[in-house]
Amino acid sequence: MKARALIGLVLLISCLAGGVFAANLPDGSKQRPLRVLMVPADTGTNDITQDYAPVFNGITKNYGIHFDLKAGNSYAAVVEGMCNDQVDIAWFGASTYGLANEKCGVELLAVDVTQGDSSYYSGVFTRKGNDIKSLADLKGKSMAFGSPNSTSSFNFPVAMLLAGGVDPTTDLSKIIIAGSHSASIAALAEGKVDAAAASYNSFEKAVKNGAIDPGKFAPLAKSQPIPNPPLAMNKGLDSELKKKLRKAFSEIHTKIDPSKIRGYGGKKVDRYDADFDEQKIIAALSKLSAVTKQVKESMLDKAGTR
């Protein structure tokens, strides 16, 4: 009985501690605004918080939720801030969201919606009329990639190659780490490589800008849908506040000038999808487990960029 009583006391203390802990988190009032921290992604201004100000000010005006916006020093700092309960809302890339979710269970608030879609695609592109008809045909061929930190111009294409039985380190004759989507596509257009990795959006943009002739180049492989960058919230926030936040972000594009809606990195987006299935993000990220640190380092060595 004594042991049971002791266990019960421990559980009671844990519950009370949890309740006190949750009560200490900001509640979105003017006196205790929600702390928002943005990852230092590329943005259109020198102060990323200015990009988001219209959205958060609009939510304050229309829904009465107050915020304190700051820019983080690094991706890791934003993850640590959320997991140490120093941050209540953060915008992550999909990979960073997965890391924070695994580390401390951050909850999905919404994802960006661009051109009516909550997802985008990565691709491998090649020249029409050659002997490359599948990813397996890239053995012995050359290929360009974007930045090693890019989801769709590096990580997904590499995962697609590995799944298709092609080890980029040993099977490709040459690797170019071009550094960006556009540079990867340019390497293909200039005949420096047999294939290039980039997002579909970037390939279509290159076609639209006249940088590449769609009559000469085409997709060789297309990834599964990759969720757009997610907006996350601290799991310890009050459940009613979480519900109110989801409603606010799902409607804010109807409350303010739509051209002021911003997504990851301060880029313009259509709106926010607050009903997106988090499991789609987790499932997409699971595809990247084969792209290990060793694979990346070996590719950088082969490309001669380390």
XYZ file of C-alpha atoms in Angstrom:
306
model
C 0.000 0.000 0.000
C 2.826 2.304 0.856
C 4.402 1.720 -2.555
C 1.084 2.380 -4.311
C 0.585 5.528 -2.296
C 4.075 6.684 -3.186
C 3.519 6.046 -6.890
C 0.220 7.892 -6.702
C 1.902 10.835 -5.001
C 4.591 10.959 -7.698
C 1.964 10.912 -10.454
C -0.017 13.633 -8.714
C 3.054 15.818 -8.376
C 3.894 15.204 -12.057
C 0.399 16.220 -13.124
C 0.479 19.316 -10.970
C 3.916 20.209 -12.274
C 2.665 19.791 -15.832
C -0.285 22.027 -15.077
C 1.908 24.734 -13.566
C 4.327 24.404 -16.470
C 1.553 24.861 -19.041
C 0.111 27.767 -17.082
C 3.478 29.513 -17.266
C 3.571 29.551 -21.062
C 2.411 32.784 -22.730
C -1.302 32.964 -23.450
C -1.317 35.406 -26.367
C -2.573 38.293 -24.278
C -1.060 41.753 -24.652
C 0.784 41.216 -21.375
C 1.997 37.709 -22.300
C 2.368 37.645 -26.120
C 3.257 34.432 -27.935
C 6.961 34.305 -28.722
C 7.577 33.763 -32.463
C 11.045 32.877 -33.757
C 11.871 32.631 -37.465
C 14.633 30.525 -38.989
C 17.222 32.677 -40.832
C 16.107 31.624 -44.316
C 16.608 33.891 -47.306
C 14.135 36.719 -47.356
C 13.278 39.783 -49.347
C 14.258 42.252 -46.652
C 17.090 42.726 -44.187
C 14.717 42.151 -41.279
C 12.690 38.969 -41.706
C 10.242 40.054 -39.014
C 9.094 42.891 -41.276
C 8.002 40.369 -43.892
C 5.681 38.676 -41.403
C 4.484 41.756 -39.548
C 1.285 42.287 -41.655
C 0.157 38.694 -41.025
C 0.731 38.711 -37.263
C -0.578 42.259 -36.847
C -3.672 41.209 -38.786
C -4.252 38.248 -36.472
C -3.853 40.508 -33.452
C -6.401 42.941 -34.894
C -8.942 40.326 -35.945
C -8.509 37.586 -33.347
C -6.980 39.356 -30.344
C -3.868 37.170 -30.182
C -0.662 39.083 -29.502
C 2.846 38.119 -30.676
C 6.482 39.001 -30.114
C 8.374 38.371 -33.399
C 12.110 37.726 -33.509
C 14.581 36.228 -36.002
C 16.741 33.286 -34.883
C 20.505 33.101 -35.369
C 20.421 29.606 -36.840
C 18.107 26.719 -37.622
C 19.482 24.862 -34.594
C 18.804 27.840 -32.315
C 15.138 27.884 -33.330
C 14.782 24.150 -32.651
C 16.462 24.515 -29.257
C 14.320 27.534 -28.428
C 11.139 25.595 -29.117
C 12.311 22.513 -27.227
C 13.477 24.603 -24.230
C 10.064 26.337 -24.118
C 11.543 29.706 -24.988
C 9.547 29.799 -28.241
C 5.826 29.269 -28.875
C 5.611 29.499 -32.692
C 8.255 28.907 -35.367
C 8.450 28.523 -39.124
C 10.541 25.554 -40.186
C 11.632 23.887 -43.378
C 10.206 20.361 -43.609
C 13.479 18.726 -42.508
C 13.892 21.086 -39.534
C 10.281 20.526 -38.517
C 10.927 16.779 -38.521
C 13.928 17.284 -36.251
C 11.956 19.450 -33.794
C 9.001 17.064 -33.872
C 11.236 14.123 -33.057
C 13.104 16.006 -30.347
C 10.248 17.615 -28.432
C 6.964 16.920 -30.193
C 6.202 20.300 -31.722
C 2.713 20.454 -33.220
C 1.783 21.408 -36.766
C -0.072 24.718 -37.000
C -0.280 25.124 -40.785
C 1.647 24.794 -44.042
C 2.130 27.317 -46.818
C -0.164 27.095 -49.835
C 1.307 28.303 -53.112
C -0.574 28.369 -56.395
C -3.342 26.410 -54.717
C -1.116 23.531 -53.584
C 0.251 22.537 -50.167
C 2.997 20.430 -51.742
C 5.659 20.658 -54.411
C 7.843 18.210 -56.307
C 11.488 17.413 -56.841
C 12.727 16.068 -60.151
C 15.620 14.671 -62.141
C 15.823 16.194 -65.618
C 17.717 15.118 -68.711
C 18.057 15.777 -72.431
C 15.477 14.347 -74.826
C 16.615 11.844 -77.426
C 19.478 10.340 -75.471
C 19.799 6.774 -74.158
C 18.709 7.697 -70.616
C 15.195 6.370 -70.090
C 15.245 5.606 -66.359
C 17.234 6.480 -63.232
C 19.132 3.196 -63.624
C 20.391 4.446 -67.003
C 22.303 7.205 -65.180
C 25.024 4.711 -64.218
C 28.205 5.908 -65.873
C 26.629 9.334 -66.572
C 27.220 12.757 -65.026
C 24.767 14.750 -62.922
C 24.405 18.168 -61.271
C 22.793 18.874 -57.898
C 21.909 22.049 -55.979
C 22.914 22.818 -52.404
C 23.470 19.801 -50.092
C 21.028 21.520 -47.688
C 18.288 21.700 -50.292
C 15.384 19.295 -49.908
C 14.395 19.203 -53.575
C 17.621 19.874 -55.480
C 19.754 17.460 -53.467
C 18.228 15.306 -50.715
C 15.147 13.982 -52.524
C 16.965 13.443 -55.850
C 19.713 11.510 -54.055
C 17.098 9.433 -52.211
C 15.383 8.759 -55.545
C 18.679 7.620 -57.101
C 19.448 5.289 -54.189
C 15.928 3.827 -54.325
C 16.443 3.297 -58.060
C 19.638 1.299 -57.491
C 22.063 4.086 -58.350
C 24.770 4.978 -55.825
C 25.685 8.539 -56.799
C 29.155 8.213 -55.326
C 30.203 5.085 -57.187
C 27.828 4.888 -60.161
C 27.891 8.457 -61.499
C 30.883 9.335 -63.654
C 30.928 12.941 -62.436
C 29.094 15.026 -59.852
C 28.665 18.800 -59.936
C 27.417 20.527 -56.778
C 26.058 23.612 -58.502
C 24.787 25.273 -55.329
C 21.258 26.143 -56.447
C 18.329 24.855 -58.483
C 18.933 27.310 -61.312
C 22.662 26.562 -61.445
C 21.953 22.826 -61.568
C 19.562 23.317 -64.494
C 22.066 25.625 -66.189
C 24.744 22.914 -65.997
C 22.374 20.606 -67.876
C 21.426 23.248 -70.453
C 25.106 24.046 -71.103
C 25.943 20.381 -71.706
C 28.181 19.993 -68.676
C 26.169 17.039 -67.346
C 23.746 14.380 -68.559
C 21.153 15.045 -65.849
C 20.255 17.656 -63.258
C 18.368 17.749 -59.951
C 15.938 20.576 -59.166
C 12.393 21.249 -58.094
C 9.668 21.157 -60.710
C 8.906 24.773 -59.883
C 12.492 25.746 -60.709
C 12.466 23.796 -63.986
C 9.194 25.438 -65.016
C 10.586 28.836 -64.024
C 13.690 28.196 -66.164
C 11.431 27.328 -69.121
C 9.324 30.432 -68.560
C 12.444 32.622 -68.439
C 13.827 31.075 -71.609
C 16.809 29.567 -69.791
C 15.972 26.086 -71.022
C 14.142 24.760 -74.089
C 11.315 22.369 -73.126
C 11.621 20.843 -76.560
C 15.114 19.592 -75.743
C 14.877 18.722 -72.031
C 12.298 16.861 -69.944
C 11.762 15.203 -66.548
C 13.276 11.751 -66.089
C 11.817 11.148 -62.599
C 9.428 12.929 -60.255
C 9.326 12.709 -56.457
C 6.312 12.109 -54.269
C 4.585 15.304 -53.077
C 6.844 17.191 -50.680
C 4.884 19.214 -48.087
C 5.425 22.955 -48.200
C 7.297 24.442 -45.197
C 5.335 24.039 -41.951
C 4.495 26.538 -39.232
C 4.793 24.853 -35.832
C 3.602 25.605 -32.308
C 4.732 24.564 -28.839
C 2.850 21.467 -27.701
C 2.442 22.985 -24.214
C 0.153 25.795 -25.361
C -3.430 25.763 -24.125
C -5.680 23.612 -26.338
C -8.220 26.403 -26.863
C -5.424 28.760 -27.879
C -4.137 26.180 -30.389
C -7.639 25.919 -31.872
C -7.893 29.698 -32.072
C -4.498 29.931 -33.790
C -5.456 27.349 -36.418
C -8.667 29.248 -37.186
C -6.802 32.564 -37.380
C -4.117 31.291 -39.764
C -6.652 29.495 -41.951
C -8.669 32.702 -42.407
C -6.159 35.555 -42.265
C -5.832 35.723 -46.075
C -9.462 36.885 -46.090
C -8.859 39.542 -43.418
C -5.832 41.405 -44.816
C -4.411 42.284 -48.230
C -3.647 38.807 -49.730
C -0.407 40.149 -51.230
C 0.882 40.518 -47.651
C 0.608 36.806 -46.864
C 4.083 35.391 -46.314
C 5.463 31.883 -45.942
C 8.784 30.304 -45.147
C 11.682 32.687 -45.714
C 9.298 35.628 -46.073
C 8.230 34.562 -49.556
C 4.763 35.396 -50.845
C 2.239 32.558 -50.576
C -1.517 32.296 -51.235
C -2.689 31.302 -47.769
C -2.163 28.771 -44.972
C -3.555 25.240 -44.737
C -4.340 24.520 -41.062
C -5.902 21.112 -41.831
C -2.812 19.582 -43.416
C -2.091 16.005 -42.294
C 1.166 16.001 -40.296
C 1.769 12.369 -41.225
C 2.382 13.483 -44.818
C 5.398 15.447 -43.571
C 6.681 12.539 -41.488
C 6.164 10.098 -44.373
C 7.994 12.377 -46.817
C 10.940 12.796 -44.468
C 11.213 9.033 -43.941
C 12.266 8.806 -47.600
C 15.415 10.770 -46.781
C 16.804 8.334 -44.210
C 19.024 6.771 -46.899
C 20.719 10.115 -47.515
C 23.139 9.791 -44.639
C 25.898 12.162 -43.627
C 28.391 9.704 -45.118
C 26.575 9.730 -48.478
C 26.656 13.528 -48.551
C 30.329 13.704 -47.612
C 31.251 11.132 -50.248
C 29.379 13.105 -52.898
C 31.083 16.346 -51.879
C 34.449 14.580 -52.072
C 33.668 13.266 -55.550
C 32.530 16.719 -56.654
C 35.718 18.204 -55.236
C 33.799 20.807 -53.259
C 35.104 20.033 -49.762
